[in-house]
Short mmCIF file of C-alpha atoms in Angstrom, two decimals:
data_model
loop_
_atom_site.label_atom_id
_atom_site.label_comp_id
_atom_site.label_asym_id
_atom_site.label_seq_id
_atom_site.Cartn_x
_atom_site.Cartn_y
_atom_site.Cartn_z
CA MET A 178 0.00 0.00 0.00
CA ARG A 179 2.87 2.38 0.78
CA ALA A 180 4.31 1.80 -2.71
CA LYS A 181 0.93 2.53 -4.30
CA PHE A 182 0.72 5.78 -2.34
CA LEU A 183 4.18 6.90 -3.46
CA ASN A 184 3.40 6.08 -7.08
CA ARG A 185 0.14 8.00 -6.91
CA MET A 186 1.81 11.01 -5.30
CA ALA A 187 4.56 10.98 -7.92
CA ALA A 188 1.95 10.93 -10.66
CA VAL A 189 0.08 13.87 -9.14
CA LEU A 190 3.15 15.99 -8.44
CA ALA A 191 5.17 15.16 -11.55
CA GLY A 192 5.27 17.92 -14.13
CA GLY A 193 7.37 19.34 -16.91
CA MET A 194 10.26 21.71 -16.47
CA LEU A 195 9.41 25.24 -15.36
CA THR A 196 9.87 27.36 -18.50
CA ILE A 197 9.84 31.15 -18.71
CA GLN A 198 10.27 32.65 -22.14
CA PRO A 199 13.09 35.23 -22.34
CA MET A 200 13.49 38.25 -24.62
CA THR A 201 17.26 37.93 -24.90
CA ALA A 202 19.82 35.55 -23.43
CA LEU A 203 23.50 34.97 -22.91
CA SER A 204 23.16 31.60 -24.60
CA ALA A 205 21.60 30.52 -27.85
CA GLU A 206 18.75 28.82 -26.00
CA THR A 207 15.22 30.15 -26.61
CA SER A 208 14.10 29.43 -23.06
CA ALA A 209 15.58 28.68 -19.68
CA LYS A 210 14.57 25.33 -18.20
CA LEU A 211 14.62 25.30 -14.43
CA PRO A 212 14.06 22.16 -12.39
CA ASN A 213 10.42 21.63 -11.45
CA GLY A 214 9.57 23.92 -8.55
CA TRP A 215 8.57 27.38 -7.33
CA LEU A 216 10.47 30.58 -8.14
CA LEU A 217 10.15 33.69 -5.95
CA TRP A 218 11.51 37.17 -6.70
CA HIS A 219 10.76 40.90 -6.47
CA SER A 220 10.68 43.57 -9.16
CA TYR A 221 10.93 47.37 -8.94
CA SER A 222 11.74 50.33 -11.17
CA GLU A 223 14.30 51.66 -8.67
CA TYR A 224 14.64 51.19 -4.92
CA SER A 225 13.78 54.81 -4.06
CA ALA A 226 10.49 54.57 -5.99
CA SER A 227 9.04 52.22 -3.33
CA ASP A 228 7.19 50.28 -6.04
CA SER A 229 8.61 46.78 -5.52
CA ARG A 230 6.26 43.85 -6.12
CA LEU A 231 6.75 40.26 -4.96
CA TYR A 232 6.07 37.44 -7.43
CA CYS A 233 5.94 33.65 -7.28
CA CYS A 234 6.01 31.38 -10.34
CA THR A 235 4.41 28.00 -9.64
CA PRO A 236 5.54 24.68 -11.18
CA ASP A 237 2.88 24.99 -13.88
CA GLY A 238 4.25 28.37 -14.96
CA GLU A 239 1.55 30.56 -13.38
CA ILE A 240 2.94 33.84 -12.01
CA GLN A 241 1.18 35.13 -8.89
CA GLU A 242 1.72 38.43 -7.07
CA ILE A 243 1.77 38.44 -3.28
CA SER A 244 -0.02 41.61 -2.24
CA GLY A 245 -1.81 43.09 0.76
CA ASP A 246 -1.97 46.15 3.02
CA PHE A 247 1.66 47.00 2.36
CA ILE A 248 3.92 48.47 -0.31
CA HIS A 249 7.43 47.84 -1.60
CA ALA A 250 7.45 44.08 -0.90
CA MET A 251 10.80 42.35 -1.43
CA ASN A 252 13.39 39.79 -0.26
CA GLY A 253 11.02 36.84 -0.01
CA SER A 254 12.15 33.50 1.42
CA PHE A 255 10.41 30.11 1.25
CA GLY A 256 9.73 28.25 4.49
CA ILE A 257 9.52 24.50 5.04
CA THR A 258 6.86 24.38 2.30
CA PRO A 259 6.38 26.56 -0.79
CA ASN A 260 3.10 27.77 0.73
CA GLN A 261 4.99 29.64 3.47
CA ILE A 262 6.88 32.78 2.53
CA VAL A 263 8.42 35.44 4.74
CA PHE A 264 9.26 38.85 3.26
CA MET A 265 9.80 42.51 4.10
CA ALA A 266 7.49 45.36 3.13
CA ILE A 267 6.41 48.81 4.28
CA ASP A 268 3.23 48.81 6.37
CA ALA A 269 1.01 51.24 4.50
CA ALA A 270 -0.67 52.50 7.69
CA ALA A 271 2.31 52.65 10.09
CA ASP A 272 4.83 53.71 7.42
CA GLU A 273 7.55 51.37 8.72
CA TRP A 274 9.44 48.39 7.37
CA ASP A 275 7.97 45.17 8.77
CA ILE A 276 8.36 41.41 8.42
CA TYR A 277 5.37 39.68 6.84
CA LEU A 278 4.33 36.03 6.70
CA TYR A 279 2.42 34.62 3.76
CA ASP A 280 0.93 31.29 4.85
CA ASP A 281 -1.19 29.53 2.22
CA GLY A 282 -2.91 32.75 1.15
CA ARG A 283 -3.14 34.33 4.60
CA ILE A 284 -0.88 37.32 5.28
CA GLN A 285 0.24 38.41 8.76
CA ASN A 286 2.43 41.30 9.87
CA LEU A 287 4.86 39.71 12.35
CA THR A 288 6.35 43.01 13.61
CA PRO A 289 3.42 45.48 13.66
CA ASN A 290 3.92 49.01 15.03
CA SER A 291 7.33 48.14 16.46
CA GLY A 292 8.90 51.54 15.85
CA PHE A 293 11.89 49.80 14.20
CA ARG A 294 13.00 49.09 10.66
CA ASN A 295 12.58 45.32 10.23
CA GLU A 296 14.27 43.92 7.13
CA ASP A 297 16.07 40.97 5.45
CA PRO A 298 14.10 38.00 6.90
CA LYS A 299 15.23 34.38 6.54
CA TRP A 300 13.79 31.14 7.95
CA SER A 301 15.44 28.71 10.33
CA PRO A 302 15.68 25.19 8.86
CA ASP A 303 12.90 23.89 11.14
CA GLY A 304 10.54 26.75 10.25
CA ARG A 305 10.16 27.86 13.87
CA GLN A 306 12.31 31.01 13.82
CA ILE A 307 13.00 33.96 11.55
CA VAL A 308 16.27 35.86 11.68
CA PHE A 309 16.24 39.44 10.43
CA LYS A 310 17.85 42.86 10.61
CA ARG A 311 16.35 45.44 13.01
CA GLY A 312 17.24 49.14 12.91
CA TYR A 313 16.56 52.29 14.89
CA TRP A 314 17.52 55.95 14.58
CA ASP A 315 20.39 57.00 16.87
CA HIS A 316 20.35 60.76 17.45
CA SER A 317 23.90 60.73 18.82
CA ILE A 318 25.32 59.66 15.46
CA GLN A 319 22.46 60.97 13.30
CA ASP A 320 22.13 57.66 11.54
CA PHE A 321 20.41 54.27 11.75
CA VAL A 322 21.89 51.50 13.87
CA TYR A 323 21.21 47.96 12.66
CA ASN A 324 21.45 44.76 14.68
CA LEU A 325 20.40 41.16 14.14
CA ALA A 326 17.22 39.84 15.73
CA LEU A 327 15.52 36.46 16.09
CA LEU A 328 11.75 36.00 16.06
CA GLU A 329 10.08 32.92 17.57
CA LEU A 330 7.16 32.27 15.24
CA GLN A 331 4.94 30.50 17.78
CA THR A 332 5.20 33.12 20.53
CA GLY A 333 6.12 36.25 18.55
CA GLU A 334 9.00 36.88 20.97
CA ILE A 335 11.92 38.83 19.48
CA THR A 336 15.48 38.57 20.81
CA LEU A 337 18.41 40.75 19.75
CA LEU A 338 21.43 38.73 18.69
CA THR A 339 23.76 41.73 18.40
CA ASP A 340 23.77 45.09 20.11
CA ASP A 341 26.48 47.45 18.87
CA ILE A 342 27.06 50.44 16.59
CA ALA A 343 28.42 48.45 13.63
CA GLU A 344 25.81 47.61 11.01
CA GLU A 345 24.87 43.94 10.80
CA ALA A 346 22.63 42.91 7.92
CA MET A 347 21.43 40.18 5.54
CA PRO A 348 21.45 37.24 8.01
CA CYS A 349 20.78 33.63 7.07
CA PHE A 350 20.90 30.26 8.84
CA ASP A 351 23.12 27.41 7.84
CA GLU A 352 21.27 24.20 7.00
CA SER A 353 21.80 22.68 10.45
CA GLY A 354 20.45 25.72 12.32
CA THR A 355 23.72 25.95 14.28
CA PHE A 356 25.17 29.09 12.70
CA ILE A 357 23.96 32.39 11.32
CA TYR A 358 25.92 34.07 8.53
CA TYR A 359 25.60 37.79 7.95
CA THR A 360 27.29 40.95 6.67
CA ARG A 361 29.07 43.27 9.08
CA TYR A 362 30.07 46.72 7.84
CA PHE A 363 33.19 48.69 8.79
CA ASN A 364 33.36 52.19 7.33
CA GLY A 365 30.95 51.20 4.58
CA ILE A 366 32.82 48.02 3.60
CA GLY A 367 31.09 44.72 4.29
CA ALA A 368 32.65 41.46 5.45
CA ILE A 369 31.00 38.05 5.86
CA TYR A 370 30.69 36.88 9.47
CA GLN A 371 29.57 33.71 11.21
CA MET A 372 27.74 33.55 14.56
CA GLU A 373 27.30 30.38 16.58
CA LEU A 374 23.72 30.68 17.78
CA ALA A 375 24.16 28.75 21.03
CA THR A 376 27.14 30.77 22.30
CA GLY A 377 26.89 34.06 20.41
CA GLN A 378 30.54 33.75 19.36
CA THR A 379 31.36 35.43 16.05
CA LYS A 380 34.19 35.36 13.55
CA ALA A 381 34.94 36.72 10.09
CA VAL A 382 34.84 34.07 7.36
CA TYR A 383 35.55 36.39 4.44
CA ALA A 384 37.03 39.89 4.47
CA GLU A 385 39.03 41.66 1.78
CA GLU A 386 40.59 45.08 2.27
CA GLY A 387 38.71 47.80 0.38
CA VAL A 388 36.28 45.28 -1.14
CA ASN A 389 32.61 45.12 -0.21
CA ALA A 390 31.26 41.61 0.50
CA TYR A 391 27.60 41.02 1.35
CA TYR A 392 24.42 38.93 0.95
CA PRO A 393 25.52 35.49 2.21
CA ILE A 394 23.42 32.39 1.59
CA MET A 395 24.07 28.74 2.54
CA LYS A 396 23.33 25.72 0.35
CA ARG A 397 24.60 22.18 0.89
CA GLN A 398 27.34 23.29 3.29
CA ALA A 399 28.72 25.84 0.82
CA LEU A 400 28.50 29.59 1.49
CA TYR A 401 27.64 31.85 -1.44
CA PHE A 402 27.97 35.63 -1.32
CA THR A 403 28.44 38.74 -3.46
CA LYS A 404 31.54 40.92 -3.53
CA TRP A 405 33.19 43.62 -5.63
CA PHE A 406 35.57 42.40 -8.32
CA SER A 407 38.31 44.46 -6.69
CA ALA A 408 38.85 47.64 -4.70
CA ASP A 409 39.01 49.53 -8.01
CA ASN A 410 36.36 47.61 -9.92
CA HIS A 411 33.02 47.65 -8.09
CA CYS A 412 31.24 45.24 -10.43
CA ASP A 413 29.55 42.65 -8.21
CA GLN A 414 30.81 39.06 -8.44
CA LEU A 415 29.27 35.85 -7.11
CA MET A 416 31.52 33.77 -4.87
CA ARG A 417 31.39 30.33 -3.28
CA LEU A 418 33.23 29.50 -0.07
CA ASP A 419 33.90 25.83 0.71
CA GLY A 420 35.69 25.68 4.05
CA ASP A 421 38.56 28.13 3.70
CA ASN A 422 38.62 28.02 -0.11
CA SER A 423 36.84 30.79 -2.00
CA MET A 424 36.22 30.83 -5.75
CA ARG A 425 34.58 33.11 -8.29
CA LEU A 426 31.72 31.46 -10.11
CA PRO A 427 32.32 31.11 -13.87
CA LEU A 428 29.22 33.15 -14.72
CA ASN A 429 30.82 36.44 -13.56
CA SER A 430 31.91 39.40 -15.66
CA GLU A 431 34.16 42.41 -15.06
CA GLN A 432 31.76 44.58 -17.09
CA TYR A 433 28.44 44.11 -15.26
CA ASP A 434 27.02 43.12 -11.86
CA CYS A 435 26.17 39.54 -10.89
CA SER A 436 24.42 39.41 -7.55
CA ASP A 437 21.79 37.79 -5.28
CA ALA A 438 22.83 34.14 -5.43
CA CYS A 439 20.07 31.53 -5.30
CA PRO A 440 21.88 28.16 -5.46
CA ILE A 441 19.88 25.15 -6.63
CA ASP A 442 22.72 22.67 -6.23
CA ALA A 443 26.52 22.60 -6.51
CA ASP A 444 26.44 23.40 -10.24
CA ARG A 445 23.24 25.31 -10.93
CA ILE A 446 22.28 28.74 -9.66
CA ILE A 447 19.73 31.52 -10.21
CA TYR A 448 21.09 35.05 -9.94
CA SER A 449 20.53 38.67 -10.97
CA ALA A 450 22.74 40.46 -13.50
CA THR A 451 22.86 43.84 -15.25
CA VAL A 452 23.76 42.49 -18.70
CA ASN A 453 21.05 44.63 -20.30
CA GLY A 454 21.47 47.64 -17.98
CA ASN A 455 18.88 46.80 -15.33
CA TYR A 456 18.82 43.68 -13.16
CA ASP A 457 17.23 40.58 -14.70
CA LEU A 458 17.10 37.01 -13.43
CA TYR A 459 19.37 34.44 -15.02
CA PHE A 460 19.75 30.68 -14.70
CA TYR A 461 23.24 29.15 -14.87
CA ASP A 462 23.04 25.41 -15.57
CA GLY A 463 26.70 24.64 -14.98
CA GLU A 464 27.76 25.56 -18.50
CA GLN A 465 25.89 28.64 -19.65
CA SER A 466 23.56 31.39 -18.41
CA THR A 467 20.11 32.02 -19.85
CA LEU A 468 17.76 34.90 -19.20
CA LEU A 469 14.69 34.12 -17.08
CA THR A 470 12.94 37.48 -16.85
CA ALA A 471 13.01 40.55 -19.01
CA GLN A 472 10.50 43.05 -17.68
CA SER A 473 9.89 46.23 -19.65
CA ALA A 474 12.40 48.93 -18.73
CA PRO A 475 13.18 50.16 -16.18
CA GLN A 476 12.19 47.17 -14.02
CA ASN A 477 14.82 45.36 -11.92
CA ASP A 478 14.34 41.71 -10.93
CA LEU A 479 16.20 40.65 -7.77
CA GLY A 480 16.10 38.55 -4.60
CA ALA A 481 15.34 35.13 -6.13
CA ASP A 482 14.51 32.09 -4.01
CA PHE A 483 13.71 28.62 -5.32
CA TYR A 484 11.84 25.66 -3.81
CA ALA A 485 12.42 22.43 -5.75
CA MET A 486 9.64 19.88 -6.20
CA PRO A 487 11.74 16.97 -4.81
CA GLU A 488 12.05 18.91 -1.54
CA TYR A 489 8.26 19.24 -1.39
CA GLU A 490 7.76 15.55 -2.13
CA ALA A 491 10.13 14.67 0.72
CA TYR A 492 8.24 17.02 3.05
CA LEU A 493 4.90 15.46 2.13
CA ARG A 494 6.26 11.96 2.72
CA SER A 495 7.55 12.93 6.14
CA THR A 496 4.40 14.71 7.35
CA LEU A 497 1.50 12.86 5.69
CA GLY A 498 -1.23 12.20 8.24
CA ASP A 499 0.31 14.27 11.04
CA ILE A 500 -2.28 17.01 10.82
CA ASN A 501 -1.81 18.28 14.38
CA ALA A 502 1.98 18.51 13.82
CA ASP A 503 2.93 16.64 16.98
CA GLY A 504 5.42 14.41 15.15
CA MET A 505 3.13 11.34 15.07
CA PHE A 506 0.44 9.99 12.74
CA ASP A 507 -2.11 8.36 15.04
CA ARG A 508 -5.78 8.13 16.03
CA GLU A 509 -5.74 11.70 17.32
CA ASP A 510 -5.06 12.95 13.78
CA LEU A 511 -7.93 10.81 12.46
CA SER A 512 -10.29 12.19 15.10
CA LEU A 513 -9.22 15.75 14.34
CA LEU A 514 -9.90 15.33 10.62
CA GLN A 515 -13.34 13.86 11.37
CA ARG A 516 -14.20 16.85 13.57
CA PHE A 517 -12.90 19.23 10.91
CA LEU A 518 -15.07 17.68 8.19
CA LEU A 519 -18.08 17.85 10.53
CA THR A 520 -17.27 21.55 11.17
CA VAL A 521 -17.06 20.97 14.90
CA PRO A 522 -16.08 24.24 16.66
CA ASN A 523 -12.38 24.78 17.40
CA SER A 524 -11.27 22.09 14.95
CA ASN A 525 -9.75 24.33 12.28
CA ALA A 526 -6.16 24.40 13.55
CA ILE A 527 -4.84 21.62 11.33
CA ASP A 528 -2.13 21.20 8.72
CA TRP A 529 -4.48 20.62 5.82
CA GLN A 530 -1.70 19.53 3.45
CA ALA A 531 -0.85 16.64 5.77
CA ALA A 532 -4.52 15.55 5.57
CA ASP A 533 -4.80 15.88 1.78
CA PHE A 534 -4.31 12.17 1.01
CA THR A 535 -5.80 12.54 -2.50
CA PHE A 536 -3.54 15.52 -3.32
CA ASP A 537 -6.37 17.45 -4.94
CA GLY A 538 -6.04 20.63 -2.84
CA ARG A 539 -9.14 20.06 -0.70
CA LEU A 540 -10.26 17.94 2.27
CA ASP A 541 -13.27 15.63 2.03
CA ALA A 542 -14.53 12.11 2.81
CA ALA A 543 -12.07 10.58 0.33
CA ASP A 544 -9.14 11.91 2.39
CA LEU A 545 -10.73 10.55 5.57
CA SER A 546 -11.19 7.12 3.98
CA LEU A 547 -7.58 6.97 2.81
CA MET A 548 -6.34 8.17 6.19
CA LYS A 549 -8.15 5.23 7.84
CA GLN A 550 -6.65 2.80 5.34
CA TYR A 551 -3.09 4.02 5.92
CA LEU A 552 -3.48 4.30 9.68
CA PHE A 553 -4.95 0.82 10.19
CA GLY A 554 -3.43 -0.89 7.12
#
């Protein structure tokens, strides 16, 4: 029965390659073929225009905008499923930068009316925490001071991880949840730092005199980041750091910027580049780069994140049936689904995806019947 379930799920989830038609490209290809999955990015005319919009392209090629009571949405990051996205935007009413959660169509401001600038959010690997940059105006220096902060999603509690005058920004977790990588600025020049979350100990992992390095991201134990080509050439380059060994990615150029790394695996990466003047998204497949987006000028496409379909399949396998998210699939889950289908009061707090045994996007008697078969079979 387990084999039949896996075959049925594979049939439901399997799809063609995600294809976005480009206007121009660095290669001779007519389209860029990404692995099957979800692509997230933001697009604006220029940062100061406050007109950024956040988009998500689904595996079937449908492009959806994530919108709400906010403006200038950007820097989105997928959670443990592609239906959870955290991002930064300006609260239209409070006129402050806040961290927002998109959860299967529902949008929540996680830092409402805080009086701070809340930016650059990234998930913890277990989906329980969000690390971000928090800033406030310091009258003594007539400038903003930025520190790192950690938000517990269940309680809403926020803890400062740093508390100093130096600017810390663009934090991200490693894949074990042990370390946080971030940019620390000295006199306007960024260096990549590592913080051990349990002890708070920090150290520089990449610093180059006179060269700005920023926007770190971890993937499969490798650290990716952006830096200037040199102290004299400020064209952004994409770098990969394996242990103590750093290397420029072969997609770089000395004539234009390559930034905002979104690694898919060791060879393939989505990134933003100014080949055509403004930033567009590109896909490097290990041999060549192909244009993904080409919005009408003067739009800039940045901040890509990607959630691969195999990751989602693995998540579904690991959580199927555990609709109360207690780590077990048992009679309590079955009872909860029964109460939910009967619209019993206070029975709505369930992980509906874990109960969707038919994988048709809705919950009904067919899901309940299959749940009984798998639970007792």
